[in-house]
mmCIF file of C-alpha atoms in Angstrom:
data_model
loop_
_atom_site.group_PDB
_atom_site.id
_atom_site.type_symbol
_atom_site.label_atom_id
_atom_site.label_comp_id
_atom_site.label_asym_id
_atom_site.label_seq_id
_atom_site.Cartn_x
_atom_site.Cartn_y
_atom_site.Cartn_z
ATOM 1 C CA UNK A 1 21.297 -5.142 -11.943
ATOM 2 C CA UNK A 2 21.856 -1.264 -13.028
ATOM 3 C CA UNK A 3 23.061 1.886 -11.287
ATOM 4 C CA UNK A 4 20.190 2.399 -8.319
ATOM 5 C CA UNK A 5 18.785 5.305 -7.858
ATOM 6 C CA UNK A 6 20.863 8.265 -6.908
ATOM 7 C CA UNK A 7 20.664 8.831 -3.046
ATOM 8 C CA UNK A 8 19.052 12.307 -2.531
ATOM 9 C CA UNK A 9 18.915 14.934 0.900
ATOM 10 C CA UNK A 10 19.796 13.754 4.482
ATOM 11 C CA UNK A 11 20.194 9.779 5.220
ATOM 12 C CA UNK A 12 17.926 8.669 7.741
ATOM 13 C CA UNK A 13 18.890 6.440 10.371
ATOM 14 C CA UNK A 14 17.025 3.085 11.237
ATOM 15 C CA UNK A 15 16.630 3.083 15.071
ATOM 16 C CA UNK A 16 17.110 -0.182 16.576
ATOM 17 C CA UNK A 17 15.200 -1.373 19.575
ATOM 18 C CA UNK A 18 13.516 -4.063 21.853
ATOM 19 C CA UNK A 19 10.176 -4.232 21.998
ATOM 20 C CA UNK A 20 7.733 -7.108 23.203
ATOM 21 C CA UNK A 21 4.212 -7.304 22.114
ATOM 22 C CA UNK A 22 1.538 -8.964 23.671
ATOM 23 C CA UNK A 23 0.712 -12.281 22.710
ATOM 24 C CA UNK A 24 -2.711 -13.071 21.869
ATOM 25 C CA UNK A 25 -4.507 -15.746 20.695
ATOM 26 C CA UNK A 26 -8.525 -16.614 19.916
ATOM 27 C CA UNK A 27 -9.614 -19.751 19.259
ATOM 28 C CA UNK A 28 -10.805 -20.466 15.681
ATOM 29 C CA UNK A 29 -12.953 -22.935 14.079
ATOM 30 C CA UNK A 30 -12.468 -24.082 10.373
ATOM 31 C CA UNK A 31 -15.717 -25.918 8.612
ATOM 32 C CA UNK A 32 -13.227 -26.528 5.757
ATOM 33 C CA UNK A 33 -9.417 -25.771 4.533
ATOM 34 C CA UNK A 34 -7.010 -27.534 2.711
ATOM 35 C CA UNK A 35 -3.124 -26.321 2.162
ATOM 36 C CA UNK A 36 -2.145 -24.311 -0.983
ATOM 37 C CA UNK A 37 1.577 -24.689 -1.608
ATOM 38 C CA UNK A 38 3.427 -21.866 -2.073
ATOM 39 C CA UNK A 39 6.736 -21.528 -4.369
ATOM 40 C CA UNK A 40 8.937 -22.138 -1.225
ATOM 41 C CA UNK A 41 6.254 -23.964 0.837
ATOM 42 C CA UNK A 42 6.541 -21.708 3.764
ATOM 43 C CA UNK A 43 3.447 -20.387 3.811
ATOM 44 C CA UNK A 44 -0.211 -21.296 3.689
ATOM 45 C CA UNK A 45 -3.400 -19.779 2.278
ATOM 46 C CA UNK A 46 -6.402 -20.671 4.177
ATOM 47 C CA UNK A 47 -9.147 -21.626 1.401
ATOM 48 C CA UNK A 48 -13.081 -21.591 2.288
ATOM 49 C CA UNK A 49 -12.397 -20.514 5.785
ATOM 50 C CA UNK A 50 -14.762 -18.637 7.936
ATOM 51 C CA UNK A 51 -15.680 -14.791 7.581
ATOM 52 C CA UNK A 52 -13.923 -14.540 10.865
ATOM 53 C CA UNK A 53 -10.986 -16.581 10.395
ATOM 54 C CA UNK A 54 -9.434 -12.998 9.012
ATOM 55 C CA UNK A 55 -11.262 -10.521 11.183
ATOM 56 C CA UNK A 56 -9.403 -9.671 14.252
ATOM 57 C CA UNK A 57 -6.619 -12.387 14.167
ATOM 58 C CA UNK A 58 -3.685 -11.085 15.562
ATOM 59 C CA UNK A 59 -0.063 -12.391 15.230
ATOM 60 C CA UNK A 60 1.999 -13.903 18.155
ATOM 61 C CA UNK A 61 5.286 -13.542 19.469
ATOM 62 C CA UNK A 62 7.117 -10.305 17.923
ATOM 63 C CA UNK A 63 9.977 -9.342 20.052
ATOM 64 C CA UNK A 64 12.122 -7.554 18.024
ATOM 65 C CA UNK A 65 16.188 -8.468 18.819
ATOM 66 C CA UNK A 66 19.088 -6.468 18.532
ATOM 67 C CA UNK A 67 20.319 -8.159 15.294
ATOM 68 C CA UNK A 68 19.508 -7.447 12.015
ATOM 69 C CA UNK A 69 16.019 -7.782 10.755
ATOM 70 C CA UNK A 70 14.182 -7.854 7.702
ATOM 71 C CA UNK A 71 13.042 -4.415 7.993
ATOM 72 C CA UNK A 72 17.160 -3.612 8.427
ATOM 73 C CA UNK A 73 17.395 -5.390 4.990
ATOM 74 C CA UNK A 74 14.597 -3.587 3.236
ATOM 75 C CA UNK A 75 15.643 -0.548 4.278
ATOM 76 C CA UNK A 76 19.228 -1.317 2.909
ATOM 77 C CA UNK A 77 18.082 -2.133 -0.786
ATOM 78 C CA UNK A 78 16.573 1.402 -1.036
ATOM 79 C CA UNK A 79 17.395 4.947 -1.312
ATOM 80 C CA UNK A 80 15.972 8.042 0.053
ATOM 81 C CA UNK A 81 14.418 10.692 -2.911
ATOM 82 C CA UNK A 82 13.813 14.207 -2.889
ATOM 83 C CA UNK A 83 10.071 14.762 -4.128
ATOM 84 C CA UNK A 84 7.216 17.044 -3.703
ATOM 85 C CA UNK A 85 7.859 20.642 -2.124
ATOM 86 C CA UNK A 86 6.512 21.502 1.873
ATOM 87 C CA UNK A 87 3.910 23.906 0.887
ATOM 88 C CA UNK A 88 3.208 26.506 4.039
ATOM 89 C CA UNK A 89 5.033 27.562 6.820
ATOM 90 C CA UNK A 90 3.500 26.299 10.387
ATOM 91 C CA UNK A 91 6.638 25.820 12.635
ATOM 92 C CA UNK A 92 7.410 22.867 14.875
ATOM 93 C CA UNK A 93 4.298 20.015 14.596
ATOM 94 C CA UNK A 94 2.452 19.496 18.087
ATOM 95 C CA UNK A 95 0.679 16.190 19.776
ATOM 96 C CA UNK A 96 -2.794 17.060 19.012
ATOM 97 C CA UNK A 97 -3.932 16.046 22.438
ATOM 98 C CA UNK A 98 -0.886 17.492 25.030
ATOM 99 C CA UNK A 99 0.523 20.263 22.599
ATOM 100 C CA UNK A 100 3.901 18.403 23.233
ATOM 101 C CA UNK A 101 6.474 19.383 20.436
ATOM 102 C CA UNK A 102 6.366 16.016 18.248
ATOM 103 C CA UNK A 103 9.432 13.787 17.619
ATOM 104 C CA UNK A 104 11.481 14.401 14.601
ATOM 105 C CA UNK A 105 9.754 11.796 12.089
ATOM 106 C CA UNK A 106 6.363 14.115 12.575
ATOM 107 C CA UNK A 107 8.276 16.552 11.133
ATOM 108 C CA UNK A 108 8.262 18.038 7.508
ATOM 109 C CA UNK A 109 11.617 17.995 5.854
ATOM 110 C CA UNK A 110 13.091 21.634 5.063
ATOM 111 C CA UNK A 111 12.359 21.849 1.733
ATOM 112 C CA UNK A 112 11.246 19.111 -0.373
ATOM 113 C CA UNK A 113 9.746 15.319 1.184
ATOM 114 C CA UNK A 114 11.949 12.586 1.370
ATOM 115 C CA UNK A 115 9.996 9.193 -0.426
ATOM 116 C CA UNK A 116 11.496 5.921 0.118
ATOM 117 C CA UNK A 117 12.093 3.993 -2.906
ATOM 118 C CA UNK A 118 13.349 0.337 -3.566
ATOM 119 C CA UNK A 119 14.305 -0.938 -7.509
ATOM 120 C CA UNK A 120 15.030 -3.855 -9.127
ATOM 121 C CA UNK A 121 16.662 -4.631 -12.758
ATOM 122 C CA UNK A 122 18.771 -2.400 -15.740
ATOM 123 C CA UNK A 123 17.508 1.416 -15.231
ATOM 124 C CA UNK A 124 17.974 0.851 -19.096
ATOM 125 C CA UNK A 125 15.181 -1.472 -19.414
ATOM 126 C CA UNK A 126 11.106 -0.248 -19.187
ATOM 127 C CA UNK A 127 10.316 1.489 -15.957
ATOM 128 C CA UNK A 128 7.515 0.426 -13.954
ATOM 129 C CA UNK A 129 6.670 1.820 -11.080
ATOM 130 C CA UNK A 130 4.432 -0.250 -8.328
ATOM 131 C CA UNK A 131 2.253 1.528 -5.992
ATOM 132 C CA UNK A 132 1.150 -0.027 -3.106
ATOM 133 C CA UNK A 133 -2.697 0.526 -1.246
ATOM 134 C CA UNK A 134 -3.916 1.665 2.129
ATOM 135 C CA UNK A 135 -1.964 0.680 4.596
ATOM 136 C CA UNK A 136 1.181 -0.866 3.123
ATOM 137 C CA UNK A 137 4.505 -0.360 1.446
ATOM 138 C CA UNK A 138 6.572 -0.701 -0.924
ATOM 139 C CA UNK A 139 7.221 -4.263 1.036
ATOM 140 C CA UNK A 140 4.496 -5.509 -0.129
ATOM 141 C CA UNK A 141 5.837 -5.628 -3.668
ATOM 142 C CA UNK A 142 8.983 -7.596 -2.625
ATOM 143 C CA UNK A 143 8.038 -10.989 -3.694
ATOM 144 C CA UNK A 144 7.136 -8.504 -7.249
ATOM 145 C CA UNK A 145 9.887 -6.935 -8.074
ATOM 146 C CA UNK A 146 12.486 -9.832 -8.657
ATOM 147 C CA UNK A 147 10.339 -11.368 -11.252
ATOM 148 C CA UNK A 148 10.278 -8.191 -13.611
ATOM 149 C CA UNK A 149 13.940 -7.484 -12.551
ATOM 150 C CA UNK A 150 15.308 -9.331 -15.831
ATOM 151 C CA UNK A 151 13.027 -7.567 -18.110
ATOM 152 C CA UNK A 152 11.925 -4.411 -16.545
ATOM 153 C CA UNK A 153 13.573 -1.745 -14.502
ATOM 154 C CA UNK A 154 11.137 -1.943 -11.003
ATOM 155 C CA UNK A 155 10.816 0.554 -8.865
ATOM 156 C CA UNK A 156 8.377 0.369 -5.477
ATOM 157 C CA UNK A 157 7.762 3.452 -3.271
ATOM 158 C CA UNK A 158 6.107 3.928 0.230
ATOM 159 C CA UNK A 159 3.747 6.991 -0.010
ATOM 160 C CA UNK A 160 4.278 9.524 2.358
ATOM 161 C CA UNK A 161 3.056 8.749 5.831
ATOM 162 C CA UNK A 162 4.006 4.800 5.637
ATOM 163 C CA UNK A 163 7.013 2.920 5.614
ATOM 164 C CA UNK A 164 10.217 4.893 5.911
ATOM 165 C CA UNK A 165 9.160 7.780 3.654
ATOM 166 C CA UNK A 166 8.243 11.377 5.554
ATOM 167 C CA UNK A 167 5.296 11.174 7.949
ATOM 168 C CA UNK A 168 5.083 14.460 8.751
ATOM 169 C CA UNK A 169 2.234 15.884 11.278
ATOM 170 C CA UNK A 170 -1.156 16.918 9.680
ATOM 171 C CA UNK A 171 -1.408 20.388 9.191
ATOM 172 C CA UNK A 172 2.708 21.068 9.311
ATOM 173 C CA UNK A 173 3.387 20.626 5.696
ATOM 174 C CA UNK A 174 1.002 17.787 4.521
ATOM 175 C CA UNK A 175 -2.723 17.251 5.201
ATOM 176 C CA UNK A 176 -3.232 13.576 3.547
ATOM 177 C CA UNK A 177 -5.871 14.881 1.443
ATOM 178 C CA UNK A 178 -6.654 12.770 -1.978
ATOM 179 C CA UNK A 179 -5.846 15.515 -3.944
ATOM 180 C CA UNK A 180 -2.336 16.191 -2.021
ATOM 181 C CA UNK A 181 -1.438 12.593 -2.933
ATOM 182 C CA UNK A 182 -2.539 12.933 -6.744
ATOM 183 C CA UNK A 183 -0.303 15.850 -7.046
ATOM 184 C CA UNK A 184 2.436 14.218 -4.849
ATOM 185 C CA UNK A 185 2.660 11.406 -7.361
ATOM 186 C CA UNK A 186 2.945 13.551 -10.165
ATOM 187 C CA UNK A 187 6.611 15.075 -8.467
ATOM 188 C CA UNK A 188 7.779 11.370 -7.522
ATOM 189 C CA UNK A 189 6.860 10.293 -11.216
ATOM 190 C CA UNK A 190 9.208 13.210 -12.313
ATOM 191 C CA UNK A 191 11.731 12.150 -10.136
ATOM 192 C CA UNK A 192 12.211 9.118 -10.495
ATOM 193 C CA UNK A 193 11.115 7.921 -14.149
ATOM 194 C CA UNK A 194 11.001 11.530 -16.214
ATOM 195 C CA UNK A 195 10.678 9.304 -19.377
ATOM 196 C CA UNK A 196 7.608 6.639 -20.150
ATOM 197 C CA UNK A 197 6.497 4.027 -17.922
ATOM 198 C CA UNK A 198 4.036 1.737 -16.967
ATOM 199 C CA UNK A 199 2.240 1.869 -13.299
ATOM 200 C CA UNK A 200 0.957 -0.828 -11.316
ATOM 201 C CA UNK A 201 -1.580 0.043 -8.418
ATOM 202 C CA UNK A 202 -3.539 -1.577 -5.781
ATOM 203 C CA UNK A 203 -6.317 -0.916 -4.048
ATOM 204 C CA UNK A 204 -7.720 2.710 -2.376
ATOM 205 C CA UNK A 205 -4.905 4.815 -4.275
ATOM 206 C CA UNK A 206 -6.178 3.566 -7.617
ATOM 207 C CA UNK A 207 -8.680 6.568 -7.778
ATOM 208 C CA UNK A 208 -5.447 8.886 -7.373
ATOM 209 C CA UNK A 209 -3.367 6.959 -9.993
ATOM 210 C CA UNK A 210 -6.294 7.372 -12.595
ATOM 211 C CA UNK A 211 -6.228 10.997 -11.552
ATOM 212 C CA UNK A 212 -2.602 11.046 -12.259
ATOM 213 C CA UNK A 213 -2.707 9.546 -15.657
ATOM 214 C CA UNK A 214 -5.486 11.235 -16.781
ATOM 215 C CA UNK A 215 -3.588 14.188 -17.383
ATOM 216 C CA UNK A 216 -0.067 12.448 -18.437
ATOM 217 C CA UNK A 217 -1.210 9.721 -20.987
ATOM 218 C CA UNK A 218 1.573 10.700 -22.816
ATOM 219 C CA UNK A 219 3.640 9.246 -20.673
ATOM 220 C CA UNK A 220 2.314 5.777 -19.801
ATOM 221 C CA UNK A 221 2.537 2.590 -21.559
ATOM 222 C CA UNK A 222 0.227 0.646 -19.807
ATOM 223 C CA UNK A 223 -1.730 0.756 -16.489
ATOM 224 C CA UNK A 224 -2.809 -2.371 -14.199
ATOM 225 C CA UNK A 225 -5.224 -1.989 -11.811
ATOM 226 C CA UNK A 226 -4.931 -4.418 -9.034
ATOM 227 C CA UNK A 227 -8.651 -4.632 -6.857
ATOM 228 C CA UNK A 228 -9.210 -0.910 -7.458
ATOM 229 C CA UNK A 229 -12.261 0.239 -5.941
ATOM 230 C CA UNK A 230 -14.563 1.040 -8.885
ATOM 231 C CA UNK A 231 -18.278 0.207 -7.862
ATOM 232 C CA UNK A 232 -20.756 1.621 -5.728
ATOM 233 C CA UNK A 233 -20.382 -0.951 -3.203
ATOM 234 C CA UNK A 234 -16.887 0.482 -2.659
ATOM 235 C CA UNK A 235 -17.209 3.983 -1.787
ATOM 236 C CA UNK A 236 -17.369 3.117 1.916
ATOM 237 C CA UNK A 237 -13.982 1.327 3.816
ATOM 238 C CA UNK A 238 -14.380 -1.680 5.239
ATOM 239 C CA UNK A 239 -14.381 -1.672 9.029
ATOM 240 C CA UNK A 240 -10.852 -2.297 9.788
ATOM 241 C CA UNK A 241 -9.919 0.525 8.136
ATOM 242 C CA UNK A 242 -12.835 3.050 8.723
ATOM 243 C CA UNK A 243 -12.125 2.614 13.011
ATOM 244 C CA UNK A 244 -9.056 4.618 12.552
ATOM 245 C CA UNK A 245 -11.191 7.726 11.041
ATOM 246 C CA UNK A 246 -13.682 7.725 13.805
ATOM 247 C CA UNK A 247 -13.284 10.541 16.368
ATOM 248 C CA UNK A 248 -10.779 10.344 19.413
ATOM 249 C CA UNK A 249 -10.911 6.312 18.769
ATOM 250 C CA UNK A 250 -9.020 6.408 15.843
ATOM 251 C CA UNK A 251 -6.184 8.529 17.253
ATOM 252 C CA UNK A 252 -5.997 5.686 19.405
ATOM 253 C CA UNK A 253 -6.202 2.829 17.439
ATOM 254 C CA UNK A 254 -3.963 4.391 14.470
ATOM 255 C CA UNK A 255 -1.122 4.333 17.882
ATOM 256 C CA UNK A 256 -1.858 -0.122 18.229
ATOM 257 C CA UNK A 257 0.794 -1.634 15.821
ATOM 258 C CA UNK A 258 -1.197 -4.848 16.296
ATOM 259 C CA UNK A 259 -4.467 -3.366 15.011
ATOM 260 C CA UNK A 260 -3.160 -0.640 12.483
ATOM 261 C CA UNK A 261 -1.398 -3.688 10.691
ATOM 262 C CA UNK A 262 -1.624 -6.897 11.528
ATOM 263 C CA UNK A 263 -5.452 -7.004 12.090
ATOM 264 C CA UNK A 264 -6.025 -5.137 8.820
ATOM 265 C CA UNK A 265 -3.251 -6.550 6.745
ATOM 266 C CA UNK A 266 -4.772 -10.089 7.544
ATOM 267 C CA UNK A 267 -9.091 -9.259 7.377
ATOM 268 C CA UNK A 268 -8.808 -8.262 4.020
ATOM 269 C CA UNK A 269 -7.995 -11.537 2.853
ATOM 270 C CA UNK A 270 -7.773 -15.626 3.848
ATOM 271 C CA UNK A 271 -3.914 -15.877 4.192
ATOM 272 C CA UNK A 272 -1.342 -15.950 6.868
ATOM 273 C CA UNK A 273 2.017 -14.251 7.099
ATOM 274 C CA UNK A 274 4.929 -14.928 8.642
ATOM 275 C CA UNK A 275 5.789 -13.105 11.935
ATOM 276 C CA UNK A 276 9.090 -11.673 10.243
ATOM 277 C CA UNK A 277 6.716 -10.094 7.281
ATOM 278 C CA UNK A 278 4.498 -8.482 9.978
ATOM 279 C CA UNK A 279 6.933 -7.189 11.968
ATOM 280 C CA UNK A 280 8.233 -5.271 8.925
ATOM 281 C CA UNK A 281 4.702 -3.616 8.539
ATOM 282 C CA UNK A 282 4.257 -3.010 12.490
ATOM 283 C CA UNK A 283 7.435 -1.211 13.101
ATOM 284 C CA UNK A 284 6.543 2.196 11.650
ATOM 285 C CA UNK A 285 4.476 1.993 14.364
ATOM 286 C CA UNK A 286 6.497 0.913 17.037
ATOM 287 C CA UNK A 287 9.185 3.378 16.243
ATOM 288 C CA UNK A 288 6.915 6.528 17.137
ATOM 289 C CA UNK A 289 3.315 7.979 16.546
ATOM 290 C CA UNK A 290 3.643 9.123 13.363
ATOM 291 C CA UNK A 291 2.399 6.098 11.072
ATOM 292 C CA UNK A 292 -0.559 6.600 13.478
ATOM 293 C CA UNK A 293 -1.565 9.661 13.057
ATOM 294 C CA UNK A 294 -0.915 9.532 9.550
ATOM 295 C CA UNK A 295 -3.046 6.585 9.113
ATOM 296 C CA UNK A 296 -5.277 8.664 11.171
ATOM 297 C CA UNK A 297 -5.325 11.639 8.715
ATOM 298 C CA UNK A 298 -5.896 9.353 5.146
ATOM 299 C CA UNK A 299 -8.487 7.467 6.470
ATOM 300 C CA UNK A 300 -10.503 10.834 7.066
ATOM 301 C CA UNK A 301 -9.337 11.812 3.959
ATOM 302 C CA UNK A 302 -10.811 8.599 2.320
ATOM 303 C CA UNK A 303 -13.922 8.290 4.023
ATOM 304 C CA UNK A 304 -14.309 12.132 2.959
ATOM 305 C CA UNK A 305 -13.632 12.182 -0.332
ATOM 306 C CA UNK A 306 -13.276 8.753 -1.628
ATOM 307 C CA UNK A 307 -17.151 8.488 -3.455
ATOM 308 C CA UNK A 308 -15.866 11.497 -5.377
ATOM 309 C CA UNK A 309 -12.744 10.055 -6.576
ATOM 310 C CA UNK A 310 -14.442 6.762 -7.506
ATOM 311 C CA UNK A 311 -17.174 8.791 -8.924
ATOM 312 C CA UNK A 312 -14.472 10.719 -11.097
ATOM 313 C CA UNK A 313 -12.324 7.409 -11.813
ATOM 314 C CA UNK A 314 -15.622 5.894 -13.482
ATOM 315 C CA UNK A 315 -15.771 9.234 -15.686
ATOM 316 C CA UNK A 316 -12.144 9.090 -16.695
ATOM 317 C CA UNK A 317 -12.193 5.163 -17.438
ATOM 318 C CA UNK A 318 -15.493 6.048 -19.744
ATOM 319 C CA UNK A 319 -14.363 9.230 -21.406
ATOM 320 C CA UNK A 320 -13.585 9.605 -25.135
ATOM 321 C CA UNK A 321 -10.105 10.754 -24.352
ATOM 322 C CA UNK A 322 -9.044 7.724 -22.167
ATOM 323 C CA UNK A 323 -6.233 6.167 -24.555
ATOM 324 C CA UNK A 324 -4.174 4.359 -22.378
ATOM 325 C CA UNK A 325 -4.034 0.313 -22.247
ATOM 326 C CA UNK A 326 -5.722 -0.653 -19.072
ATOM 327 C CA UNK A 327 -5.290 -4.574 -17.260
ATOM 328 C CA UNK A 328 -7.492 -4.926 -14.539
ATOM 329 C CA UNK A 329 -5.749 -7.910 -12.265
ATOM 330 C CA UNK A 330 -8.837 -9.083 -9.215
ATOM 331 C CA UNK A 331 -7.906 -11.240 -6.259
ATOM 332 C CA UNK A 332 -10.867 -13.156 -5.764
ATOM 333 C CA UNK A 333 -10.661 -13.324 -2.144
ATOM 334 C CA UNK A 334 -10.867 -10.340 -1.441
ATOM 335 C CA UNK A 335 -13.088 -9.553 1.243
ATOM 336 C CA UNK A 336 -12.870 -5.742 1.319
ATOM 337 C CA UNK A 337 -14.222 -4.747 -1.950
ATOM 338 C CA UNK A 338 -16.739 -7.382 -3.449
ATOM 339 C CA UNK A 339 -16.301 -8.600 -7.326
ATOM 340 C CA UNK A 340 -19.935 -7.804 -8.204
ATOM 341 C CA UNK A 341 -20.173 -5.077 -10.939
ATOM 342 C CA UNK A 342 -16.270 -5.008 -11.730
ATOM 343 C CA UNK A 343 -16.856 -7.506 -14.526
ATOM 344 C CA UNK A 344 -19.888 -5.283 -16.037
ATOM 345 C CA UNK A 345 -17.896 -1.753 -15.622
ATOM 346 C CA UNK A 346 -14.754 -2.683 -17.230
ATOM 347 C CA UNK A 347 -16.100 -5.758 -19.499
ATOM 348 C CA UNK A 348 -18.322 -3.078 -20.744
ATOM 349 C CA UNK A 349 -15.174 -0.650 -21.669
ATOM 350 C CA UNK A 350 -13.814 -3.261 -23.359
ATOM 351 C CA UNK A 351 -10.672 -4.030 -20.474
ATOM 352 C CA UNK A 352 -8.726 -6.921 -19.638
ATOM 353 C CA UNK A 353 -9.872 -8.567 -16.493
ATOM 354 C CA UNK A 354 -7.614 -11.372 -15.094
ATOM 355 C CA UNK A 355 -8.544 -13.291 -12.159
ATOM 356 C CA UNK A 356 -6.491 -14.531 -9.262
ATOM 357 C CA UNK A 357 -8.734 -16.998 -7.586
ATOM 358 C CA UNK A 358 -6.255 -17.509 -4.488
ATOM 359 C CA UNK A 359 -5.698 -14.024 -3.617
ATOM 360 C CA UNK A 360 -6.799 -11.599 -1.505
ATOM 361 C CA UNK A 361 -7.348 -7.534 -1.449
ATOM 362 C CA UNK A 362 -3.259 -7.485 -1.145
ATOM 363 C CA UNK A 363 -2.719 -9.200 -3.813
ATOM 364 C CA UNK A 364 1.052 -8.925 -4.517
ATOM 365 C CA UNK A 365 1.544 -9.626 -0.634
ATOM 366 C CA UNK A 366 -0.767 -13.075 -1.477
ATOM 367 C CA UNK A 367 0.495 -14.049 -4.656
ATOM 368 C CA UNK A 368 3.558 -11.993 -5.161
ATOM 369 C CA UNK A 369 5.491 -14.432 -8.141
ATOM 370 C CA UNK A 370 2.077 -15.206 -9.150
ATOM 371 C CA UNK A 371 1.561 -11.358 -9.639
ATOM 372 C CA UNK A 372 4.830 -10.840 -11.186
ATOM 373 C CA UNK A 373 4.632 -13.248 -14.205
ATOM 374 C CA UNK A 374 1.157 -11.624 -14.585
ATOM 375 C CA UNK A 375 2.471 -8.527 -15.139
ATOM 376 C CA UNK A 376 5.072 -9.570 -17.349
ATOM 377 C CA UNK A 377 2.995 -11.396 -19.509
ATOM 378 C CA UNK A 378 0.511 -8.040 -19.785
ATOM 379 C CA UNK A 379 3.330 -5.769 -20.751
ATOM 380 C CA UNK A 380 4.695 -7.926 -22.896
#
């Protein structure tokens, strides 16, 4: 393991607390499953299941204790880094509804945003950076990131408005907008890998990674597309996610931790997760409104502009200049963004297209080793 990033701005603190969620349960019928062994065997994938079977399940249990948890780990491995200025000067943020002055994590930062990054392996070995897609983090990437450790120098990010990087109000500092993200990548590229790399990215932020290497080629080695939306079946979000952009209801469902992760970390794909792995993605939202109305603001932003950015990824994938080695890696389970017409667009480019017949839209939450040795092997 190398030096780790270098800690940048104010440390943030990690609030602990007790909270009890409801528990819920629906009954569920299975015409046909059989197990899928994981690595460790802790885990199962549900194969053939019902439509349903990953539409509205929601977890159980998920009391959080005063001990240490696994977001108190994650948190530990990873360092805080200055990128992207605060364009604009609007004072303290407000609660859109009350005009209440907003808690400090709806705040911008002074200056510059504060991203929150994990890595794993030599910072003298090939970067490559792993983005994760709408919503995640960089958790998602855990299972990733020790496979390429040995090789590769790893380094995982949450964007800003998830995880533990900056979620500040809409409007005070940072709108969401596609384009604010393409150009926010471009400052936490600088930052944190100012020399060549390679970039991994999944799902809805693929458009704004394409946009990003478009106009730094020079600087990639290799990009690997994980289910990127690229069809015109895929211009529109899938349910789950579009309910948080609808008006006054998705301020309110962007506030349930229960629907603005569990239900649509688990309908995008036949798998379970263990209640310790959700909880890590729920308590952004349990710790104050923030992730909410953040998740709020992007999935505007997406259902606004997100045709255009496909429509312009399609364009840069097919142009003349396009130079740079593209994998495309599809989770075959995916039940957000359908395989039909991903084979003909980048089959007829000329791509790499490798399957991953027991994953989902998440894929690196799925099949995270799985994922790992893939990437290896591509980079090789």
């Amino acid at each position: 393991m190398g030096p780790q990033l270098a800690a940048v701005g104010p440390a943030i603190t990690v609030p602990r607390f007790r909270t009890t969620l409801p528990c819920r349960t629906r009954p569920r019928r299975l015409t046909s499953w059989r197990r899928a062994a994981l690595p460790k065997d802790e885990d199962y994938y549900l194969i053939d299941a019902e439509e349903s079977i990953g539409d509205g399940f929601s977890f159980s249990g998920g009391k959080y204790g005063d001990g240490p948890s696994k977001s108190d780990e994650w948190f530990a491995q990873g360092k805080m880094v200055n990128a992207y200025p605060v364009y604009g000067d609007k004072g303290k943020a407000k609660d859109p509804f009350f005009g209440l002055t907003m808690g400090s994590g709806s705040q911008s930062s002074d200056d510059v945003f504060r991203w929150f990054c994990v890595e794993a392996g030599s910072s003298s070995n090939p970067k490559v950076l792993l983005i994760h897609g709408l919503p995640s983090q960089a958790y998602s990437y855990r299972n990733v990131m020790p496979v390429l450790s040995n090789k590769y120098h790893a380094i995982a990010f949450d964007w800003l408005g998830f995880g533990f990087s900056d979620k500040p109000q809409p409007k005070y500092g940072f709108d969401y907008t596609l384009d604010e993200y393409a150009s926010s990548l471009e400052s936490l590229v600088n930052a944190v890998a100012p020399d060549k790399l390679s970039i991994v990215v999944q799902g809805y932020f693929a458009p704004v990674a394409v946009k990003y290497a478009s106009e730094h080629q020079d600087k990639l080695n290799h990009l690997i597309l994980v289910n990127p939306p690229i069809t015109d079946k895929h211009v529109n979000l899938p349910s789950t996610l579009a309910s948080f952009s609808n008006f006054l209801l998705g301020e309110i469902f962007s506030q349930d931790p229960l629907r603005a992760s569990d239900k649509v970390l688990t309908s995008c794909g036949p798998y379970m997760m263990k209640e310790e792995d959700a909880m890590v993605y729920r308590r952004p939202y349990l710790v104050s409104g923030s992730s909410g109305f953040a998740l709020n603001a992007i999935s505007k932003a997406m259902k606004k502009d997100l045709k255009a950015y496909i429509e312009s990824m399609r364009s840069i994938l097919r142009s003349n200049s396009w130079k740079t080695k593209i994998t495309v890696c599809w989770g075959m389970r995916d039940r957000w963004l359908s395989y039909d017409g991903v084979e003909d667009f980048f089959g007829g480019l000329n791509q790499k297209i490798v399957e991953l017949p027991m994953a989902g839209h998440h894929v690196q939450e799925d099949r995270g080793e799985e994922l790992g040795n893939m990437i290896k092997s591509i980079l090789r």
